[in-house]
Amino acid sequence: DKVVKPALIIAYSWPIPIEIRSNVWFVVSGAFDLMRKNRNVFEHLSQTDSKCIDVIEKDLKRTFINKEQNIKYEHQLRRVLVAFSNFNPNIGYTQGMNYIAGFILRQYF
């Protein structure tokens, strides 16, 4: 609550300054609380072997436009995609998830 109230005040002021926009929406959307409450879940899911790892590995190098971004985000992107494929095994991994996860990673890291 100590973080959410100031974030809500900022979120409802117009416009949200660009330098804090991603952080404000991270808090206001509830993602911050979910991350805090489920801290160990992501660690477990991202470190568990995935049936989709071969397909994920193929798409990792194709996600970003340049080599520098691929190098910067490859490890984090792999962890997110493996975690999701383990979290929802009925979906697993499908082509294109790498672009969505990559976009989100670039917003916060």
Tab-separated table of N, CA and C in Angstrom:
chain	number	residue	atom	x	y	z
A	1	ASP	N	0.803	-1.206	0.000
A	1	ASP	CA	0.000	0.000	0.000
A	1	ASP	C	0.848	1.272	0.000
A	2	LYS	N	2.033	1.196	0.611
A	2	LYS	CA	2.902	2.365	0.664
A	2	LYS	C	3.363	2.771	-0.732
A	3	VAL	N	3.493	1.786	-1.627
A	3	VAL	CA	3.937	2.065	-2.989
A	3	VAL	C	2.751	2.384	-3.892
A	4	VAL	N	1.630	1.694	-3.688
A	4	VAL	CA	0.490	1.800	-4.604
A	4	VAL	C	-0.166	3.172	-4.560
A	5	LYS	N	-0.405	3.741	-3.396
A	5	LYS	CA	-1.100	5.025	-3.311
A	5	LYS	C	-0.375	6.145	-4.046
A	6	PRO	N	0.931	6.354	-3.819
A	6	PRO	CA	1.622	7.388	-4.595
A	6	PRO	C	1.615	7.079	-6.095
A	7	ALA	N	1.696	5.806	-6.448
A	7	ALA	CA	1.676	5.433	-7.864
A	7	ALA	C	0.326	5.762	-8.479
A	8	LEU	N	-0.745	5.530	-7.756
A	8	LEU	CA	-2.078	5.859	-8.268
A	8	LEU	C	-2.244	7.362	-8.456
A	9	ILE	N	-1.731	8.126	-7.520
A	9	ILE	CA	-1.804	9.589	-7.652
A	9	ILE	C	-1.082	10.037	-8.912
A	10	ILE	N	0.097	9.486	-9.145
A	10	ILE	CA	0.859	9.829	-10.347
A	10	ILE	C	0.130	9.344	-11.594
A	11	ALA	N	-0.430	8.131	-11.524
A	11	ALA	CA	-1.098	7.552	-12.696
A	11	ALA	C	-2.300	8.379	-13.137
A	12	TYR	N	-2.994	8.990	-12.188
A	12	TYR	CA	-4.166	9.768	-12.544
A	12	TYR	C	-3.852	11.236	-12.831
A	13	SER	N	-2.601	11.620	-12.676
A	13	SER	CA	-2.219	12.965	-13.096
A	13	SER	C	-1.880	12.892	-14.579
A	14	TRP	N	-2.069	13.976	-15.265
A	14	TRP	CA	-1.871	13.926	-16.718
A	14	TRP	C	-0.747	14.815	-17.122
A	15	PRO	N	0.131	14.467	-17.954
A	15	PRO	CA	0.462	13.096	-18.349
A	15	PRO	C	1.449	12.489	-17.372
A	16	ILE	N	1.583	11.192	-17.431
A	16	ILE	CA	2.586	10.516	-16.606
A	16	ILE	C	3.939	10.779	-17.249
A	17	PRO	N	4.892	11.293	-16.502
A	17	PRO	CA	6.209	11.569	-17.090
A	17	PRO	C	6.823	10.301	-17.693
A	18	ILE	N	7.349	10.444	-18.872
A	18	ILE	CA	7.862	9.293	-19.618
A	18	ILE	C	8.929	8.513	-18.866
A	19	GLU	N	9.742	9.203	-18.073
A	19	GLU	CA	10.842	8.519	-17.383
A	19	GLU	C	10.360	7.595	-16.262
A	20	ILE	N	9.111	7.742	-15.816
A	20	ILE	CA	8.594	6.849	-14.769
A	20	ILE	C	7.352	6.079	-15.219
A	21	ARG	N	6.932	6.251	-16.460
A	21	ARG	CA	5.696	5.645	-16.953
A	21	ARG	C	5.674	4.124	-16.786
A	22	SER	N	6.719	3.443	-17.187
A	22	SER	CA	6.751	1.975	-17.080
A	22	SER	C	6.627	1.527	-15.632
A	23	ASN	N	7.331	2.206	-14.746
A	23	ASN	CA	7.273	1.828	-13.326
A	23	ASN	C	5.904	2.084	-12.719
A	24	VAL	N	5.283	3.191	-13.094
A	24	VAL	CA	3.947	3.499	-12.578
A	24	VAL	C	2.962	2.423	-13.010
A	25	TRP	N	2.959	2.067	-14.271
A	25	TRP	CA	2.015	1.061	-14.751
A	25	TRP	C	2.340	-0.316	-14.191
A	26	PHE	N	3.591	-0.592	-13.921
A	26	PHE	CA	3.974	-1.856	-13.298
A	26	PHE	C	3.302	-1.986	-11.931
A	27	VAL	N	3.250	-0.901	-11.189
A	27	VAL	CA	2.626	-0.909	-9.866
A	27	VAL	C	1.109	-0.877	-9.990
A	28	VAL	N	0.575	0.034	-10.785
A	28	VAL	CA	-0.872	0.218	-10.891
A	28	VAL	C	-1.567	-1.025	-11.467
A	29	SER	N	-0.912	-1.722	-12.371
A	29	SER	CA	-1.515	-2.911	-12.986
A	29	SER	C	-1.629	-4.078	-12.017
A	30	GLY	N	-0.904	-4.019	-10.908
A	30	GLY	CA	-0.912	-5.116	-9.955
A	30	GLY	C	0.250	-6.075	-10.151
A	31	ALA	N	1.043	-5.869	-11.186
A	31	ALA	CA	2.164	-6.757	-11.472
A	31	ALA	C	3.187	-6.745	-10.334
A	32	PHE	N	3.415	-5.586	-9.741
A	32	PHE	CA	4.366	-5.480	-8.633
A	32	PHE	C	3.931	-6.365	-7.467
A	33	ASP	N	2.656	-6.309	-7.100
A	33	ASP	CA	2.143	-7.132	-5.998
A	33	ASP	C	2.224	-8.617	-6.335
A	34	LEU	N	1.862	-8.978	-7.558
A	34	LEU	CA	1.949	-10.382	-7.967
A	34	LEU	C	3.381	-10.886	-7.903
A	35	MET	N	4.306	-10.072	-8.357
A	35	MET	CA	5.710	-10.463	-8.333
A	35	MET	C	6.191	-10.659	-6.896
A	36	ARG	N	5.797	-9.751	-6.034
A	36	ARG	CA	6.226	-9.827	-4.632
A	36	ARG	C	5.616	-11.046	-3.932
A	37	LYS	N	4.358	-11.349	-4.190
A	37	LYS	CA	3.680	-12.466	-3.543
A	37	LYS	C	4.129	-13.820	-4.079
A	38	ASN	N	4.606	-13.847	-5.315
A	38	ASN	CA	4.956	-15.119	-5.964
A	38	ASN	C	6.431	-15.196	-6.335
A	39	ARG	N	7.268	-14.579	-5.549
A	39	ARG	CA	8.690	-14.462	-5.852
A	39	ARG	C	9.342	-15.811	-6.169
A	40	ASN	N	9.097	-16.824	-5.397
A	40	ASN	CA	9.750	-18.117	-5.594
A	40	ASN	C	9.139	-18.923	-6.732
A	41	VAL	N	7.923	-18.612	-7.123
A	41	VAL	CA	7.260	-19.347	-8.201
A	41	VAL	C	8.016	-19.153	-9.513
A	42	PHE	N	8.359	-17.921	-9.841
A	42	PHE	CA	9.088	-17.656	-11.077
A	42	PHE	C	10.445	-18.362	-11.066
A	43	GLU	N	11.144	-18.276	-9.958
A	43	GLU	CA	12.454	-18.926	-9.867
A	43	GLU	C	12.334	-20.422	-10.135
A	44	HIS	N	11.352	-21.053	-9.526
A	44	HIS	CA	11.147	-22.489	-9.723
A	44	HIS	C	10.795	-22.808	-11.175
A	45	LEU	N	9.826	-22.082	-11.733
A	45	LEU	CA	9.378	-22.354	-13.100
A	45	LEU	C	10.462	-22.083	-14.136
A	46	SER	N	11.269	-21.073	-13.902
A	46	SER	CA	12.301	-20.728	-14.882
A	46	SER	C	13.507	-21.662	-14.821
A	47	GLN	N	13.650	-22.395	-13.736
A	47	GLN	CA	14.776	-23.311	-13.589
A	47	GLN	C	14.396	-24.774	-13.837
A	48	THR	N	13.113	-25.028	-14.093
A	48	THR	CA	12.629	-26.371	-14.386
A	48	THR	C	12.766	-26.628	-15.880
A	49	ASP	N	13.171	-27.844	-16.244
A	49	ASP	CA	13.293	-28.183	-17.661
A	49	ASP	C	11.955	-28.012	-18.369
A	50	SER	N	12.007	-27.465	-19.570
A	50	SER	CA	10.806	-27.235	-20.376
A	50	SER	C	10.808	-28.146	-21.594
A	51	LYS	N	9.640	-28.675	-21.928
A	51	LYS	CA	9.491	-29.494	-23.135
A	51	LYS	C	9.660	-28.641	-24.398
A	52	CYS	N	9.570	-27.338	-24.242
A	52	CYS	CA	9.592	-26.408	-25.376
A	52	CYS	C	10.963	-25.779	-25.609
A	53	ILE	N	11.962	-26.191	-24.896
A	53	ILE	CA	13.252	-25.492	-24.919
A	53	ILE	C	13.862	-25.417	-26.324
A	54	ASP	N	13.703	-26.462	-27.140
A	54	ASP	CA	14.280	-26.437	-28.494
A	54	ASP	C	13.695	-25.317	-29.341
A	55	VAL	N	12.376	-25.157	-29.271
A	55	VAL	CA	11.707	-24.107	-30.050
A	55	VAL	C	12.050	-22.727	-29.487
A	56	ILE	N	12.096	-22.616	-28.170
A	56	ILE	CA	12.461	-21.349	-27.528
A	56	ILE	C	13.865	-20.938	-27.971
A	57	GLU	N	14.799	-21.860	-27.948
A	57	GLU	CA	16.182	-21.552	-28.335
A	57	GLU	C	16.266	-21.073	-29.787
A	58	LYS	N	15.486	-21.644	-30.673
A	58	LYS	CA	15.489	-21.214	-32.079
A	58	LYS	C	15.033	-19.767	-32.216
A	59	ASP	N	14.027	-19.390	-31.431
A	59	ASP	CA	13.453	-18.049	-31.558
A	59	ASP	C	14.223	-16.969	-30.806
A	60	LEU	N	15.041	-17.340	-29.839
A	60	LEU	CA	15.763	-16.331	-29.052
A	60	LEU	C	16.592	-15.400	-29.933
A	61	LYS	N	17.332	-15.953	-30.856
A	61	LYS	CA	18.220	-15.142	-31.706
A	61	LYS	C	17.456	-14.271	-32.702
A	62	ARG	N	16.194	-14.571	-32.929
A	62	ARG	CA	15.391	-13.825	-33.905
A	62	ARG	C	14.550	-12.713	-33.279
A	63	THR	N	14.647	-12.544	-31.986
A	63	THR	CA	13.723	-11.648	-31.288
A	63	THR	C	14.029	-10.174	-31.505
A	64	PHE	N	15.272	-9.791	-31.389
A	64	PHE	CA	15.630	-8.376	-31.447
A	64	PHE	C	16.346	-8.049	-32.748
A	65	ILE	N	16.304	-6.789	-33.112
A	65	ILE	CA	16.847	-6.327	-34.391
A	65	ILE	C	18.364	-6.444	-34.451
A	66	ASN	N	19.025	-6.137	-33.348
A	66	ASN	CA	20.492	-6.127	-33.403
A	66	ASN	C	21.119	-7.080	-32.390
A	67	LYS	N	22.379	-7.377	-32.630
A	67	LYS	CA	23.125	-8.333	-31.817
A	67	LYS	C	23.259	-7.875	-30.366
A	68	GLU	N	23.428	-6.565	-30.153
A	68	GLU	CA	23.607	-6.036	-28.797
A	68	GLU	C	22.388	-6.319	-27.929
A	69	GLN	N	21.195	-6.099	-28.500
A	69	GLN	CA	19.982	-6.374	-27.729
A	69	GLN	C	19.808	-7.867	-27.488
A	70	ASN	N	20.148	-8.675	-28.487
A	70	ASN	CA	20.072	-10.123	-28.285
A	70	ASN	C	20.969	-10.554	-27.137
A	71	ILE	N	22.183	-10.028	-27.096
A	71	ILE	CA	23.115	-10.372	-26.024
A	71	ILE	C	22.584	-9.878	-24.677
A	72	LYS	N	22.080	-8.655	-24.647
A	72	LYS	CA	21.612	-8.051	-23.394
A	72	LYS	C	20.422	-8.793	-22.791
A	73	TYR	N	19.472	-9.225	-23.635
A	73	TYR	CA	18.212	-9.771	-23.124
A	73	TYR	C	18.065	-11.285	-23.251
A	74	GLU	N	19.001	-11.954	-23.892
A	74	GLU	CA	18.828	-13.381	-24.186
A	74	GLU	C	18.568	-14.231	-22.933
A	75	HIS	N	19.369	-14.055	-21.903
A	75	HIS	CA	19.210	-14.865	-20.690
A	75	HIS	C	17.863	-14.592	-20.020
A	76	GLN	N	17.518	-13.316	-19.879
A	76	GLN	CA	16.251	-12.960	-19.236
A	76	GLN	C	15.063	-13.465	-20.056
A	77	LEU	N	15.142	-13.309	-21.363
A	77	LEU	CA	14.059	-13.748	-22.235
A	77	LEU	C	13.879	-15.263	-22.150
A	78	ARG	N	14.964	-16.000	-22.155
A	78	ARG	CA	14.896	-17.458	-22.024
A	78	ARG	C	14.179	-17.835	-20.730
A	79	ARG	N	14.554	-17.192	-19.635
A	79	ARG	CA	13.929	-17.503	-18.334
A	79	ARG	C	12.433	-17.237	-18.343
A	80	VAL	N	12.014	-16.119	-18.925
A	80	VAL	CA	10.589	-15.789	-18.977
A	80	VAL	C	9.828	-16.811	-19.819
A	81	LEU	N	10.360	-17.146	-20.989
A	81	LEU	CA	9.674	-18.077	-21.880
A	81	LEU	C	9.624	-19.491	-21.300
A	82	VAL	N	10.705	-19.928	-20.677
A	82	VAL	CA	10.710	-21.248	-20.034
A	82	VAL	C	9.719	-21.260	-18.871
A	83	ALA	N	9.712	-20.200	-18.064
A	83	ALA	CA	8.788	-20.129	-16.937
A	83	ALA	C	7.343	-20.193	-17.407
A	84	PHE	N	7.000	-19.444	-18.458
A	84	PHE	CA	5.620	-19.481	-18.940
A	84	PHE	C	5.273	-20.854	-19.494
A	85	SER	N	6.189	-21.459	-20.245
A	85	SER	CA	5.893	-22.775	-20.819
A	85	SER	C	5.677	-23.821	-19.732
A	86	ASN	N	6.338	-23.666	-18.595
A	86	ASN	CA	6.115	-24.573	-17.469
A	86	ASN	C	4.868	-24.201	-16.674
A	87	PHE	N	4.565	-22.928	-16.602
A	87	PHE	CA	3.382	-22.453	-15.873
A	87	PHE	C	2.099	-22.905	-16.554
A	88	ASN	N	2.090	-22.847	-17.888
A	88	ASN	CA	0.895	-23.234	-18.644
A	88	ASN	C	1.281	-24.261	-19.706
A	89	PRO	N	1.444	-25.522	-19.301
A	89	PRO	CA	1.921	-26.538	-20.238
A	89	PRO	C	0.950	-26.834	-21.382
A	90	ASN	N	-0.335	-26.512	-21.225
A	90	ASN	CA	-1.280	-26.710	-22.328
A	90	ASN	C	-0.950	-25.807	-23.512
A	91	ILE	N	-0.455	-24.615	-23.220
A	91	ILE	CA	-0.031	-23.700	-24.278
A	91	ILE	C	1.449	-23.917	-24.553
A	92	GLY	N	2.236	-24.039	-23.503
A	92	GLY	CA	3.680	-24.211	-23.661
A	92	GLY	C	4.294	-22.952	-24.233
A	93	TYR	N	4.892	-23.088	-25.394
A	93	TYR	CA	5.475	-21.940	-26.090
A	93	TYR	C	4.978	-21.969	-27.522
A	94	THR	N	4.571	-20.822	-28.024
A	94	THR	CA	4.211	-20.715	-29.436
A	94	THR	C	4.999	-19.570	-30.051
A	95	GLN	N	5.253	-19.703	-31.338
A	95	GLN	CA	6.030	-18.689	-32.038
A	95	GLN	C	5.349	-17.337	-31.891
A	96	GLY	N	6.119	-16.341	-31.568
A	96	GLY	CA	5.604	-14.989	-31.382
A	96	GLY	C	5.605	-14.546	-29.933
A	97	MET	N	5.583	-15.505	-29.010
A	97	MET	CA	5.647	-15.134	-27.591
A	97	MET	C	6.944	-14.407	-27.273
A	98	ASN	N	8.003	-14.744	-28.010
A	98	ASN	CA	9.291	-14.102	-27.780
A	98	ASN	C	9.223	-12.600	-28.048
A	99	TYR	N	8.430	-12.185	-29.041
A	99	TYR	CA	8.313	-10.756	-29.338
A	99	TYR	C	7.565	-10.011	-28.235
A	100	ILE	N	6.523	-10.640	-27.718
A	100	ILE	CA	5.749	-10.010	-26.638
A	100	ILE	C	6.606	-9.899	-25.377
A	101	ALA	N	7.237	-10.999	-24.995
A	101	ALA	CA	8.084	-10.984	-23.799
A	101	ALA	C	9.282	-10.052	-23.978
A	102	GLY	N	9.861	-10.034	-25.177
A	102	GLY	CA	10.987	-9.149	-25.451
A	102	GLY	C	10.608	-7.681	-25.341
A	103	PHE	N	9.438	-7.337	-25.846
A	103	PHE	CA	8.961	-5.958	-25.742
A	103	PHE	C	8.817	-5.542	-24.287
A	104	ILE	N	8.222	-6.429	-23.487
A	104	ILE	CA	8.035	-6.119	-22.061
A	104	ILE	C	9.375	-6.006	-21.345
A	105	LEU	N	10.301	-6.896	-21.635
A	105	LEU	CA	11.639	-6.807	-21.015
A	105	LEU	C	12.310	-5.473	-21.313
A	106	ARG	N	12.196	-5.018	-22.551
A	106	ARG	CA	12.830	-3.746	-22.919
A	106	ARG	C	12.198	-2.570	-22.192
A	107	GLN	N	10.963	-2.677	-21.791
A	107	GLN	CA	10.311	-1.592	-21.078
A	107	GLN	C	10.825	-1.445	-19.645
A	108	TYR	N	11.240	-2.558	-19.057
A	108	TYR	CA	11.600	-2.539	-17.626
A	108	TYR	C	13.077	-2.738	-17.334
A	109	PHE	N	13.857	-3.188	-18.320
A	109	PHE	CA	15.274	-3.466	-18.037
A	109	PHE	C	16.169	-2.828	-19.067
